[in-house]
Amino acid sequence: MEINTEDYQICYDPATATVIFIGALRLSGPAEYAPIAQFLTDVAEVEPTKITLNLQQLEFLNSSGINMLSKFIIEVRKTARVQMAVQGSQSIAWHGKSLRNFQRLMPGLQVEFL
């Protein structure tokens, strides 16, 4: 499973239940983020024991994208059967400022900076 555009790539590795985000997500609003939200929902429906969102190569994510990821994390939290981890990069400024906020939505979520 993957989504490829000029600006970003999102792919899923079923062996590790990792969703890898690469590039920059500058979409405008929920309608444009709907395919990505559905992609994430499809990953969660398989119910792996742990889903990892690897954002290490995601250089930019606007507020609509953060909102979309927040809603996904809340949905996963509701199932209570799937753990989550978010991987960020120490060298990308917004990661340090924003990724830890996801723990407020799902206290058991692991945030790692690699």
PDB file of N, CA and C in Angstrom:
ATOM      1  N   MET A   1       0.848  -1.185   0.000  1.00  0.00           N
ATOM      2  CA  MET A   1       0.000   0.000   0.000  1.00  0.00           C
ATOM      3  C   MET A   1       0.882   1.233   0.000  1.00  0.00           C
ATOM      4  N   GLU A   2       0.575   2.159  -0.894  1.00  0.00           N
ATOM      5  CA  GLU A   2       1.286   3.429  -0.864  1.00  0.00           C
ATOM      6  C   GLU A   2       0.551   4.501  -1.640  1.00  0.00           C
ATOM      7  N   ILE A   3       0.890   5.749  -1.311  1.00  0.00           N
ATOM      8  CA  ILE A   3       0.392   6.928  -2.003  1.00  0.00           C
ATOM      9  C   ILE A   3       1.614   7.696  -2.466  1.00  0.00           C
ATOM     10  N   ASN A   4       1.665   8.004  -3.756  1.00  0.00           N
ATOM     11  CA  ASN A   4       2.798   8.751  -4.314  1.00  0.00           C
ATOM     12  C   ASN A   4       2.299  10.002  -5.025  1.00  0.00           C
ATOM     13  N   THR A   5       2.865  11.151  -4.689  1.00  0.00           N
ATOM     14  CA  THR A   5       2.595  12.388  -5.419  1.00  0.00           C
ATOM     15  C   THR A   5       3.937  13.084  -5.625  1.00  0.00           C
ATOM     16  N   GLU A   6       3.883  14.241  -6.269  1.00  0.00           N
ATOM     17  CA  GLU A   6       5.107  15.028  -6.475  1.00  0.00           C
ATOM     18  C   GLU A   6       5.696  15.512  -5.157  1.00  0.00           C
ATOM     19  N   ASP A   7       4.819  15.832  -4.202  1.00  0.00           N
ATOM     20  CA  ASP A   7       5.258  16.466  -2.953  1.00  0.00           C
ATOM     21  C   ASP A   7       5.502  15.498  -1.795  1.00  0.00           C
ATOM     22  N   TYR A   8       4.830  14.360  -1.832  1.00  0.00           N
ATOM     23  CA  TYR A   8       4.966  13.434  -0.701  1.00  0.00           C
ATOM     24  C   TYR A   8       4.734  11.989  -1.122  1.00  0.00           C
ATOM     25  N   GLN A   9       5.202  11.108  -0.252  1.00  0.00           N
ATOM     26  CA  GLN A   9       5.007   9.670  -0.438  1.00  0.00           C
ATOM     27  C   GLN A   9       4.642   9.091   0.928  1.00  0.00           C
ATOM     28  N   ILE A  10       3.668   8.204   0.922  1.00  0.00           N
ATOM     29  CA  ILE A  10       3.278   7.499   2.144  1.00  0.00           C
ATOM     30  C   ILE A  10       3.232   6.023   1.786  1.00  0.00           C
ATOM     31  N   CYS A  11       3.953   5.206   2.538  1.00  0.00           N
ATOM     32  CA  CYS A  11       3.938   3.780   2.251  1.00  0.00           C
ATOM     33  C   CYS A  11       3.808   2.991   3.549  1.00  0.00           C
ATOM     34  N   TYR A  12       3.317   1.786   3.419  1.00  0.00           N
ATOM     35  CA  TYR A  12       3.073   0.926   4.564  1.00  0.00           C
ATOM     36  C   TYR A  12       3.900  -0.340   4.442  1.00  0.00           C
ATOM     37  N   ASP A  13       4.613  -0.655   5.504  1.00  0.00           N
ATOM     38  CA  ASP A  13       5.389  -1.885   5.575  1.00  0.00           C
ATOM     39  C   ASP A  13       4.642  -2.839   6.505  1.00  0.00           C
ATOM     40  N   PRO A  14       3.926  -3.820   5.948  1.00  0.00           N
ATOM     41  CA  PRO A  14       3.135  -4.716   6.792  1.00  0.00           C
ATOM     42  C   PRO A  14       3.975  -5.593   7.719  1.00  0.00           C
ATOM     43  N   ALA A  15       5.214  -5.853   7.362  1.00  0.00           N
ATOM     44  CA  ALA A  15       6.077  -6.690   8.198  1.00  0.00           C
ATOM     45  C   ALA A  15       6.336  -6.049   9.557  1.00  0.00           C
ATOM     46  N   THR A  16       6.424  -4.702   9.572  1.00  0.00           N
ATOM     47  CA  THR A  16       6.686  -3.988  10.824  1.00  0.00           C
ATOM     48  C   THR A  16       5.504  -3.116  11.255  1.00  0.00           C
ATOM     49  N   ALA A  17       4.415  -3.142  10.491  1.00  0.00           N
ATOM     50  CA  ALA A  17       3.235  -2.291  10.737  1.00  0.00           C
ATOM     51  C   ALA A  17       3.652  -0.821  10.872  1.00  0.00           C
ATOM     52  N   THR A  18       4.511  -0.390   9.948  1.00  0.00           N
ATOM     53  CA  THR A  18       5.025   0.978   9.955  1.00  0.00           C
ATOM     54  C   THR A  18       4.513   1.743   8.742  1.00  0.00           C
ATOM     55  N   VAL A  19       3.980   2.933   8.997  1.00  0.00           N
ATOM     56  CA  VAL A  19       3.573   3.844   7.929  1.00  0.00           C
ATOM     57  C   VAL A  19       4.658   4.906   7.832  1.00  0.00           C
ATOM     58  N   ILE A  20       5.270   5.019   6.654  1.00  0.00           N
ATOM     59  CA  ILE A  20       6.390   5.924   6.444  1.00  0.00           C
ATOM     60  C   ILE A  20       5.915   7.127   5.622  1.00  0.00           C
ATOM     61  N   PHE A  21       6.142   8.320   6.160  1.00  0.00           N
ATOM     62  CA  PHE A  21       5.780   9.567   5.497  1.00  0.00           C
ATOM     63  C   PHE A  21       7.061  10.243   5.019  1.00  0.00           C
ATOM     64  N   ILE A  22       7.082  10.665   3.745  1.00  0.00           N
ATOM     65  CA  ILE A  22       8.253  11.314   3.157  1.00  0.00           C
ATOM     66  C   ILE A  22       7.791  12.557   2.417  1.00  0.00           C
ATOM     67  N   GLY A  23       8.527  13.670   2.583  1.00  0.00           N
ATOM     68  CA  GLY A  23       8.235  14.872   1.813  1.00  0.00           C
ATOM     69  C   GLY A  23       7.557  15.951   2.621  1.00  0.00           C
ATOM     70  N   ALA A  24       6.556  16.599   2.013  1.00  0.00           N
ATOM     71  CA  ALA A  24       5.851  17.712   2.644  1.00  0.00           C
ATOM     72  C   ALA A  24       4.357  17.580   2.383  1.00  0.00           C
ATOM     73  N   LEU A  25       3.574  17.644   3.450  1.00  0.00           N
ATOM     74  CA  LEU A  25       2.110  17.579   3.335  1.00  0.00           C
ATOM     75  C   LEU A  25       1.541  18.972   3.559  1.00  0.00           C
ATOM     76  N   ARG A  26       1.096  19.589   2.467  1.00  0.00           N
ATOM     77  CA  ARG A  26       0.542  20.948   2.508  1.00  0.00           C
ATOM     78  C   ARG A  26      -0.862  20.958   1.917  1.00  0.00           C
ATOM     79  N   LEU A  27      -1.631  19.946   2.193  1.00  0.00           N
ATOM     80  CA  LEU A  27      -2.975  19.849   1.626  1.00  0.00           C
ATOM     81  C   LEU A  27      -3.907  20.790   2.374  1.00  0.00           C
ATOM     82  N   SER A  28      -5.007  21.162   1.715  1.00  0.00           N
ATOM     83  CA  SER A  28      -5.892  22.153   2.343  1.00  0.00           C
ATOM     84  C   SER A  28      -7.193  21.504   2.806  1.00  0.00           C
ATOM     85  N   GLY A  29      -7.215  21.127   4.050  1.00  0.00           N
ATOM     86  CA  GLY A  29      -8.449  20.692   4.680  1.00  0.00           C
ATOM     87  C   GLY A  29      -8.729  19.209   4.628  1.00  0.00           C
ATOM     88  N   PRO A  30      -9.778  18.824   5.370  1.00  0.00           N
ATOM     89  CA  PRO A  30     -10.123  17.407   5.530  1.00  0.00           C
ATOM     90  C   PRO A  30     -10.406  16.674   4.213  1.00  0.00           C
ATOM     91  N   ALA A  31     -11.007  17.341   3.257  1.00  0.00           N
ATOM     92  CA  ALA A  31     -11.336  16.671   1.996  1.00  0.00           C
ATOM     93  C   ALA A  31     -10.073  16.210   1.272  1.00  0.00           C
ATOM     94  N   GLU A  32      -9.051  17.052   1.243  1.00  0.00           N
ATOM     95  CA  GLU A  32      -7.812  16.675   0.567  1.00  0.00           C
ATOM     96  C   GLU A  32      -7.023  15.639   1.363  1.00  0.00           C
ATOM     97  N   TYR A  33      -7.201  15.629   2.683  1.00  0.00           N
ATOM     98  CA  TYR A  33      -6.520  14.640   3.517  1.00  0.00           C
ATOM     99  C   TYR A  33      -7.292  13.322   3.598  1.00  0.00           C
ATOM    100  N   ALA A  34      -8.508  13.270   3.069  1.00  0.00           N
ATOM    101  CA  ALA A  34      -9.357  12.073   3.174  1.00  0.00           C
ATOM    102  C   ALA A  34      -8.680  10.795   2.657  1.00  0.00           C
ATOM    103  N   PRO A  35      -7.986  10.815   1.512  1.00  0.00           N
ATOM    104  CA  PRO A  35      -7.329   9.579   1.064  1.00  0.00           C
ATOM    105  C   PRO A  35      -6.254   9.081   2.036  1.00  0.00           C
ATOM    106  N   ILE A  36      -5.543  10.019   2.668  1.00  0.00           N
ATOM    107  CA  ILE A  36      -4.515   9.631   3.633  1.00  0.00           C
ATOM    108  C   ILE A  36      -5.176   9.088   4.895  1.00  0.00           C
ATOM    109  N   ALA A  37      -6.256   9.731   5.331  1.00  0.00           N
ATOM    110  CA  ALA A  37      -6.992   9.255   6.501  1.00  0.00           C
ATOM    111  C   ALA A  37      -7.527   7.847   6.248  1.00  0.00           C
ATOM    112  N   GLN A  38      -8.031   7.595   5.043  1.00  0.00           N
ATOM    113  CA  GLN A  38      -8.534   6.261   4.709  1.00  0.00           C
ATOM    114  C   GLN A  38      -7.405   5.245   4.677  1.00  0.00           C
ATOM    115  N   PHE A  39      -6.269   5.648   4.156  1.00  0.00           N
ATOM    116  CA  PHE A  39      -5.075   4.799   4.131  1.00  0.00           C
ATOM    117  C   PHE A  39      -4.732   4.352   5.554  1.00  0.00           C
ATOM    118  N   LEU A  40      -4.707   5.312   6.486  1.00  0.00           N
ATOM    119  CA  LEU A  40      -4.388   4.996   7.877  1.00  0.00           C
ATOM    120  C   LEU A  40      -5.455   4.106   8.509  1.00  0.00           C
ATOM    121  N   THR A  41      -6.712   4.372   8.190  1.00  0.00           N
ATOM    122  CA  THR A  41      -7.808   3.543   8.702  1.00  0.00           C
ATOM    123  C   THR A  41      -7.667   2.108   8.210  1.00  0.00           C
ATOM    124  N   ASP A  42      -7.290   1.949   6.947  1.00  0.00           N
ATOM    125  CA  ASP A  42      -7.090   0.603   6.393  1.00  0.00           C
ATOM    126  C   ASP A  42      -5.983  -0.136   7.145  1.00  0.00           C
ATOM    127  N   VAL A  43      -4.928   0.587   7.501  1.00  0.00           N
ATOM    128  CA  VAL A  43      -3.832  -0.010   8.275  1.00  0.00           C
ATOM    129  C   VAL A  43      -4.356  -0.469   9.638  1.00  0.00           C
ATOM    130  N   ALA A  44      -5.122   0.385  10.300  1.00  0.00           N
ATOM    131  CA  ALA A  44      -5.618   0.078  11.646  1.00  0.00           C
ATOM    132  C   ALA A  44      -6.625  -1.074  11.636  1.00  0.00           C
ATOM    133  N   GLU A  45      -7.387  -1.211  10.562  1.00  0.00           N
ATOM    134  CA  GLU A  45      -8.405  -2.267  10.505  1.00  0.00           C
ATOM    135  C   GLU A  45      -7.807  -3.663  10.504  1.00  0.00           C
ATOM    136  N   VAL A  46      -6.548  -3.785  10.111  1.00  0.00           N
ATOM    137  CA  VAL A  46      -5.865  -5.075  10.155  1.00  0.00           C
ATOM    138  C   VAL A  46      -5.562  -5.449  11.617  1.00  0.00           C
ATOM    139  N   GLU A  47      -5.606  -4.446  12.489  1.00  0.00           N
ATOM    140  CA  GLU A  47      -5.345  -4.585  13.921  1.00  0.00           C
ATOM    141  C   GLU A  47      -4.002  -5.233  14.246  1.00  0.00           C
ATOM    142  N   PRO A  48      -2.926  -4.612  13.775  1.00  0.00           N
ATOM    143  CA  PRO A  48      -1.610  -5.096  14.224  1.00  0.00           C
ATOM    144  C   PRO A  48      -1.482  -4.789  15.718  1.00  0.00           C
ATOM    145  N   THR A  49      -0.551  -5.428  16.395  1.00  0.00           N
ATOM    146  CA  THR A  49      -0.400  -5.160  17.825  1.00  0.00           C
ATOM    147  C   THR A  49       0.130  -3.756  18.076  1.00  0.00           C
ATOM    148  N   LYS A  50       0.911  -3.227  17.117  1.00  0.00           N
ATOM    149  CA  LYS A  50       1.469  -1.882  17.265  1.00  0.00           C
ATOM    150  C   LYS A  50       1.613  -1.244  15.885  1.00  0.00           C
ATOM    151  N   ILE A  51       1.173  -0.008  15.766  1.00  0.00           N
ATOM    152  CA  ILE A  51       1.331   0.770  14.536  1.00  0.00           C
ATOM    153  C   ILE A  51       2.389   1.839  14.798  1.00  0.00           C
ATOM    154  N   THR A  52       3.355   1.943  13.899  1.00  0.00           N
ATOM    155  CA  THR A  52       4.377   2.985  14.003  1.00  0.00           C
ATOM    156  C   THR A  52       4.187   3.975  12.864  1.00  0.00           C
ATOM    157  N   LEU A  53       4.115   5.247  13.210  1.00  0.00           N
ATOM    158  CA  LEU A  53       4.088   6.314  12.211  1.00  0.00           C
ATOM    159  C   LEU A  53       5.499   6.880  12.142  1.00  0.00           C
ATOM    160  N   ASN A  54       6.185   6.604  11.059  1.00  0.00           N
ATOM    161  CA  ASN A  54       7.551   7.076  10.877  1.00  0.00           C
ATOM    162  C   ASN A  54       7.506   8.401  10.114  1.00  0.00           C
ATOM    163  N   LEU A  55       7.735   9.492  10.845  1.00  0.00           N
ATOM    164  CA  LEU A  55       7.683  10.834  10.253  1.00  0.00           C
ATOM    165  C   LEU A  55       9.069  11.430  10.066  1.00  0.00           C
ATOM    166  N   GLN A  56      10.108  10.619  10.220  1.00  0.00           N
ATOM    167  CA  GLN A  56      11.481  11.121  10.187  1.00  0.00           C
ATOM    168  C   GLN A  56      11.816  11.894   8.922  1.00  0.00           C
ATOM    169  N   GLN A  57      11.191  11.544   7.806  1.00  0.00           N
ATOM    170  CA  GLN A  57      11.493  12.194   6.537  1.00  0.00           C
ATOM    171  C   GLN A  57      10.377  13.136   6.087  1.00  0.00           C
ATOM    172  N   LEU A  58       9.448  13.433   7.017  1.00  0.00           N
ATOM    173  CA  LEU A  58       8.367  14.368   6.703  1.00  0.00           C
ATOM    174  C   LEU A  58       8.827  15.767   7.102  1.00  0.00           C
ATOM    175  N   GLU A  59       9.191  16.548   6.102  1.00  0.00           N
ATOM    176  CA  GLU A  59       9.791  17.852   6.350  1.00  0.00           C
ATOM    177  C   GLU A  59       8.781  18.901   6.785  1.00  0.00           C
ATOM    178  N   PHE A  60       7.519  18.749   6.330  1.00  0.00           N
ATOM    179  CA  PHE A  60       6.500  19.748   6.663  1.00  0.00           C
ATOM    180  C   PHE A  60       5.151  19.069   6.788  1.00  0.00           C
ATOM    181  N   LEU A  61       4.390  19.495   7.789  1.00  0.00           N
ATOM    182  CA  LEU A  61       3.013  19.025   7.975  1.00  0.00           C
ATOM    183  C   LEU A  61       2.208  20.207   8.485  1.00  0.00           C
ATOM    184  N   ASN A  62       1.202  20.618   7.732  1.00  0.00           N
ATOM    185  CA  ASN A  62       0.422  21.784   8.149  1.00  0.00           C
ATOM    186  C   ASN A  62      -0.614  21.400   9.213  1.00  0.00           C
ATOM    187  N   SER A  63      -1.345  22.391   9.696  1.00  0.00           N
ATOM    188  CA  SER A  63      -2.294  22.151  10.789  1.00  0.00           C
ATOM    189  C   SER A  63      -3.398  21.178  10.384  1.00  0.00           C
ATOM    190  N   SER A  64      -3.813  21.191   9.134  1.00  0.00           N
ATOM    191  CA  SER A  64      -4.828  20.233   8.680  1.00  0.00           C
ATOM    192  C   SER A  64      -4.285  18.810   8.751  1.00  0.00           C
ATOM    193  N   GLY A  65      -3.008  18.643   8.450  1.00  0.00           N
ATOM    194  CA  GLY A  65      -2.379  17.328   8.534  1.00  0.00           C
ATOM    195  C   GLY A  65      -2.233  16.860   9.974  1.00  0.00           C
ATOM    196  N   ILE A  66      -1.861  17.780  10.857  1.00  0.00           N
ATOM    197  CA  ILE A  66      -1.761  17.432  12.276  1.00  0.00           C
ATOM    198  C   ILE A  66      -3.132  17.040  12.810  1.00  0.00           C
ATOM    199  N   ASN A  67      -4.164  17.756  12.381  1.00  0.00           N
ATOM    200  CA  ASN A  67      -5.530  17.437  12.774  1.00  0.00           C
ATOM    201  C   ASN A  67      -5.925  16.035  12.301  1.00  0.00           C
ATOM    202  N   MET A  68      -5.577  15.691  11.065  1.00  0.00           N
ATOM    203  CA  MET A  68      -5.889  14.378  10.501  1.00  0.00           C
ATOM    204  C   MET A  68      -5.183  13.282  11.302  1.00  0.00           C
ATOM    205  N   LEU A  69      -3.899  13.468  11.618  1.00  0.00           N
ATOM    206  CA  LEU A  69      -3.175  12.475  12.415  1.00  0.00           C
ATOM    207  C   LEU A  69      -3.747  12.388  13.830  1.00  0.00           C
ATOM    208  N   SER A  70      -4.146  13.519  14.393  1.00  0.00           N
ATOM    209  CA  SER A  70      -4.740  13.525  15.733  1.00  0.00           C
ATOM    210  C   SER A  70      -6.017  12.698  15.764  1.00  0.00           C
ATOM    211  N   LYS A  71      -6.869  12.883  14.777  1.00  0.00           N
ATOM    212  CA  LYS A  71      -8.120  12.114  14.710  1.00  0.00           C
ATOM    213  C   LYS A  71      -7.833  10.618  14.567  1.00  0.00           C
ATOM    214  N   PHE A  72      -6.820  10.284  13.773  1.00  0.00           N
ATOM    215  CA  PHE A  72      -6.454   8.876  13.618  1.00  0.00           C
ATOM    216  C   PHE A  72      -5.992   8.290  14.947  1.00  0.00           C
ATOM    217  N   ILE A  73      -5.149   9.009  15.661  1.00  0.00           N
ATOM    218  CA  ILE A  73      -4.646   8.529  16.952  1.00  0.00           C
ATOM    219  C   ILE A  73      -5.798   8.325  17.934  1.00  0.00           C
ATOM    220  N   ILE A  74      -6.755   9.244  17.942  1.00  0.00           N
ATOM    221  CA  ILE A  74      -7.923   9.099  18.826  1.00  0.00           C
ATOM    222  C   ILE A  74      -8.720   7.856  18.461  1.00  0.00           C
ATOM    223  N   GLU A  75      -8.900   7.610  17.162  1.00  0.00           N
ATOM    224  CA  GLU A  75      -9.638   6.413  16.740  1.00  0.00           C
ATOM    225  C   GLU A  75      -8.922   5.132  17.166  1.00  0.00           C
ATOM    226  N   VAL A  76      -7.616   5.100  17.032  1.00  0.00           N
ATOM    227  CA  VAL A  76      -6.843   3.930  17.448  1.00  0.00           C
ATOM    228  C   VAL A  76      -6.952   3.753  18.965  1.00  0.00           C
ATOM    229  N   ARG A  77      -6.891   4.841  19.696  1.00  0.00           N
ATOM    230  CA  ARG A  77      -7.003   4.782  21.155  1.00  0.00           C
ATOM    231  C   ARG A  77      -8.334   4.154  21.571  1.00  0.00           C
ATOM    232  N   LYS A  78      -9.404   4.460  20.846  1.00  0.00           N
ATOM    233  CA  LYS A  78     -10.731   3.932  21.178  1.00  0.00           C
ATOM    234  C   LYS A  78     -10.788   2.412  21.073  1.00  0.00           C
ATOM    235  N   THR A  79     -10.007   1.840  20.170  1.00  0.00           N
ATOM    236  CA  THR A  79     -10.053   0.385  20.019  1.00  0.00           C
ATOM    237  C   THR A  79      -9.375  -0.306  21.193  1.00  0.00           C
ATOM    238  N   ALA A  80      -8.405   0.342  21.791  1.00  0.00           N
ATOM    239  CA  ALA A  80      -7.675  -0.158  22.976  1.00  0.00           C
ATOM    240  C   ALA A  80      -6.933  -1.467  22.729  1.00  0.00           C
ATOM    241  N   ARG A  81      -6.875  -1.919  21.497  1.00  0.00           N
ATOM    242  CA  ARG A  81      -6.186  -3.177  21.197  1.00  0.00           C
ATOM    243  C   ARG A  81      -4.860  -2.943  20.477  1.00  0.00           C
ATOM    244  N   VAL A  82      -4.644  -1.731  20.029  1.00  0.00           N
ATOM    245  CA  VAL A  82      -3.461  -1.437  19.223  1.00  0.00           C
ATOM    246  C   VAL A  82      -2.623  -0.371  19.920  1.00  0.00           C
ATOM    247  N   GLN A  83      -1.335  -0.639  20.062  1.00  0.00           N
ATOM    248  CA  GLN A  83      -0.408   0.353  20.593  1.00  0.00           C
ATOM    249  C   GLN A  83       0.101   1.210  19.433  1.00  0.00           C
ATOM    250  N   MET A  84       0.631   2.378  19.767  1.00  0.00           N
ATOM    251  CA  MET A  84       1.156   3.253  18.720  1.00  0.00           C
ATOM    252  C   MET A  84       2.491   3.850  19.119  1.00  0.00           C
ATOM    253  N   ALA A  85       3.299   4.124  18.082  1.00  0.00           N
ATOM    254  CA  ALA A  85       4.561   4.835  18.251  1.00  0.00           C
ATOM    255  C   ALA A  85       4.672   5.845  17.116  1.00  0.00           C
ATOM    256  N   VAL A  86       5.283   6.975  17.421  1.00  0.00           N
ATOM    257  CA  VAL A  86       5.562   7.992  16.415  1.00  0.00           C
ATOM    258  C   VAL A  86       7.063   8.232  16.437  1.00  0.00           C
ATOM    259  N   GLN A  87       7.673   8.160  15.274  1.00  0.00           N
ATOM    260  CA  GLN A  87       9.111   8.395  15.154  1.00  0.00           C
ATOM    261  C   GLN A  87       9.328   9.712  14.424  1.00  0.00           C
ATOM    262  N   GLY A  88      10.138  10.568  15.031  1.00  0.00           N
ATOM    263  CA  GLY A  88      10.452  11.845  14.423  1.00  0.00           C
ATOM    264  C   GLY A  88      11.948  12.025  14.284  1.00  0.00           C
ATOM    265  N   SER A  89      12.318  13.159  13.752  1.00  0.00           N
ATOM    266  CA  SER A  89      13.731  13.476  13.550  1.00  0.00           C
ATOM    267  C   SER A  89      14.135  14.638  14.442  1.00  0.00           C
ATOM    268  N   GLN A  90      15.285  14.519  15.067  1.00  0.00           N
ATOM    269  CA  GLN A  90      15.800  15.617  15.900  1.00  0.00           C
ATOM    270  C   GLN A  90      16.181  16.823  15.058  1.00  0.00           C
ATOM    271  N   SER A  91      16.426  16.614  13.776  1.00  0.00           N
ATOM    272  CA  SER A  91      16.905  17.710  12.931  1.00  0.00           C
ATOM    273  C   SER A  91      15.782  18.499  12.250  1.00  0.00           C
ATOM    274  N   ILE A  92      14.531  18.111  12.463  1.00  0.00           N
ATOM    275  CA  ILE A  92      13.408  18.843  11.865  1.00  0.00           C
ATOM    276  C   ILE A  92      12.668  19.548  13.003  1.00  0.00           C
ATOM    277  N   ALA A  93      12.702  20.876  12.987  1.00  0.00           N
ATOM    278  CA  ALA A  93      12.239  21.691  14.119  1.00  0.00           C
ATOM    279  C   ALA A  93      10.805  21.388  14.548  1.00  0.00           C
ATOM    280  N   TRP A  94       9.876  21.280  13.604  1.00  0.00           N
ATOM    281  CA  TRP A  94       8.480  21.102  14.008  1.00  0.00           C
ATOM    282  C   TRP A  94       8.249  19.776  14.715  1.00  0.00           C
ATOM    283  N   HIS A  95       9.085  18.781  14.479  1.00  0.00           N
ATOM    284  CA  HIS A  95       8.923  17.481  15.148  1.00  0.00           C
ATOM    285  C   HIS A  95       9.029  17.656  16.664  1.00  0.00           C
ATOM    286  N   GLY A  96      10.069  18.349  17.096  1.00  0.00           N
ATOM    287  CA  GLY A  96      10.281  18.541  18.528  1.00  0.00           C
ATOM    288  C   GLY A  96       9.159  19.328  19.183  1.00  0.00           C
ATOM    289  N   LYS A  97       8.555  20.241  18.434  1.00  0.00           N
ATOM    290  CA  LYS A  97       7.492  21.082  18.983  1.00  0.00           C
ATOM    291  C   LYS A  97       6.139  20.382  18.978  1.00  0.00           C
ATOM    292  N   SER A  98       5.874  19.534  17.998  1.00  0.00           N
ATOM    293  CA  SER A  98       4.518  19.031  17.799  1.00  0.00           C
ATOM    294  C   SER A  98       4.286  17.564  18.147  1.00  0.00           C
ATOM    295  N   LEU A  99       5.262  16.712  17.944  1.00  0.00           N
ATOM    296  CA  LEU A  99       4.993  15.272  18.060  1.00  0.00           C
ATOM    297  C   LEU A  99       4.636  14.830  19.476  1.00  0.00           C
ATOM    298  N   ARG A 100       5.229  15.432  20.479  1.00  0.00           N
ATOM    299  CA  ARG A 100       4.901  15.037  21.859  1.00  0.00           C
ATOM    300  C   ARG A 100       3.443  15.344  22.214  1.00  0.00           C
ATOM    301  N   ASN A 101       2.839  16.302  21.513  1.00  0.00           N
ATOM    302  CA  ASN A 101       1.432  16.624  21.769  1.00  0.00           C
ATOM    303  C   ASN A 101       0.515  15.437  21.491  1.00  0.00           C
ATOM    304  N   PHE A 102       0.938  14.528  20.626  1.00  0.00           N
ATOM    305  CA  PHE A 102       0.112  13.350  20.353  1.00  0.00           C
ATOM    306  C   PHE A 102      -0.060  12.478  21.596  1.00  0.00           C
ATOM    307  N   GLN A 103       0.887  12.571  22.526  1.00  0.00           N
ATOM    308  CA  GLN A 103       0.781  11.788  23.763  1.00  0.00           C
ATOM    309  C   GLN A 103      -0.383  12.269  24.623  1.00  0.00           C
ATOM    310  N   ARG A 104      -0.799  13.493  24.457  1.00  0.00           N
ATOM    311  CA  ARG A 104      -1.972  13.995  25.180  1.00  0.00           C
ATOM    312  C   ARG A 104      -3.238  13.297  24.700  1.00  0.00           C
ATOM    313  N   LEU A 105      -3.231  12.900  23.445  1.00  0.00           N
ATOM    314  CA  LEU A 105      -4.393  12.231  22.861  1.00  0.00           C
ATOM    315  C   LEU A 105      -4.415  10.743  23.186  1.00  0.00           C
ATOM    316  N   MET A 106      -3.234  10.172  23.355  1.00  0.00           N
ATOM    317  CA  MET A 106      -3.093   8.740  23.641  1.00  0.00           C
ATOM    318  C   MET A 106      -1.901   8.590  24.592  1.00  0.00           C
ATOM    319  N   PRO A 107      -2.152   8.600  25.899  1.00  0.00           N
ATOM    320  CA  PRO A 107      -1.049   8.606  26.868  1.00  0.00           C
ATOM    321  C   PRO A 107      -0.029   7.460  26.696  1.00  0.00           C
ATOM    322  N   GLY A 108      -0.441   6.324  26.193  1.00  0.00           N
ATOM    323  CA  GLY A 108       0.490   5.211  26.018  1.00  0.00           C
ATOM    324  C   GLY A 108       1.335   5.303  24.753  1.00  0.00           C
ATOM    325  N   LEU A 109       1.095   6.319  23.936  1.00  0.00           N
ATOM    326  CA  LEU A 109       1.820   6.468  22.674  1.00  0.00           C
ATOM    327  C   LEU A 109       3.301   6.739  22.943  1.00  0.00           C
ATOM    328  N   GLN A 110       4.144   6.048  22.220  1.00  0.00           N
ATOM    329  CA  GLN A 110       5.591   6.240  22.351  1.00  0.00           C
ATOM    330  C   GLN A 110       6.056   7.236  21.290  1.00  0.00           C
ATOM    331  N   VAL A 111       6.839   8.220  21.715  1.00  0.00           N
ATOM    332  CA  VAL A 111       7.427   9.177  20.774  1.00  0.00           C
ATOM    333  C   VAL A 111       8.932   9.002  20.830  1.00  0.00           C
ATOM    334  N   GLU A 112       9.531   8.770  19.656  1.00  0.00           N
ATOM    335  CA  GLU A 112      10.974   8.550  19.569  1.00  0.00           C
ATOM    336  C   GLU A 112      11.563   9.532  18.579  1.00  0.00           C
ATOM    337  N   PHE A 113      12.693  10.116  18.933  1.00  0.00           N
ATOM    338  CA  PHE A 113      13.413  10.994  18.009  1.00  0.00           C
ATOM    339  C   PHE A 113      14.705  10.302  17.616  1.00  0.00           C
ATOM    340  N   LEU A 114      14.824   9.980  16.347  1.00  0.00           N
ATOM    341  CA  LEU A 114      15.970   9.216  15.859  1.00  0.00           C
ATOM    342  C   LEU A 114      16.899  10.085  15.035  1.00  0.00           C
TER     343      LEU A 114
END
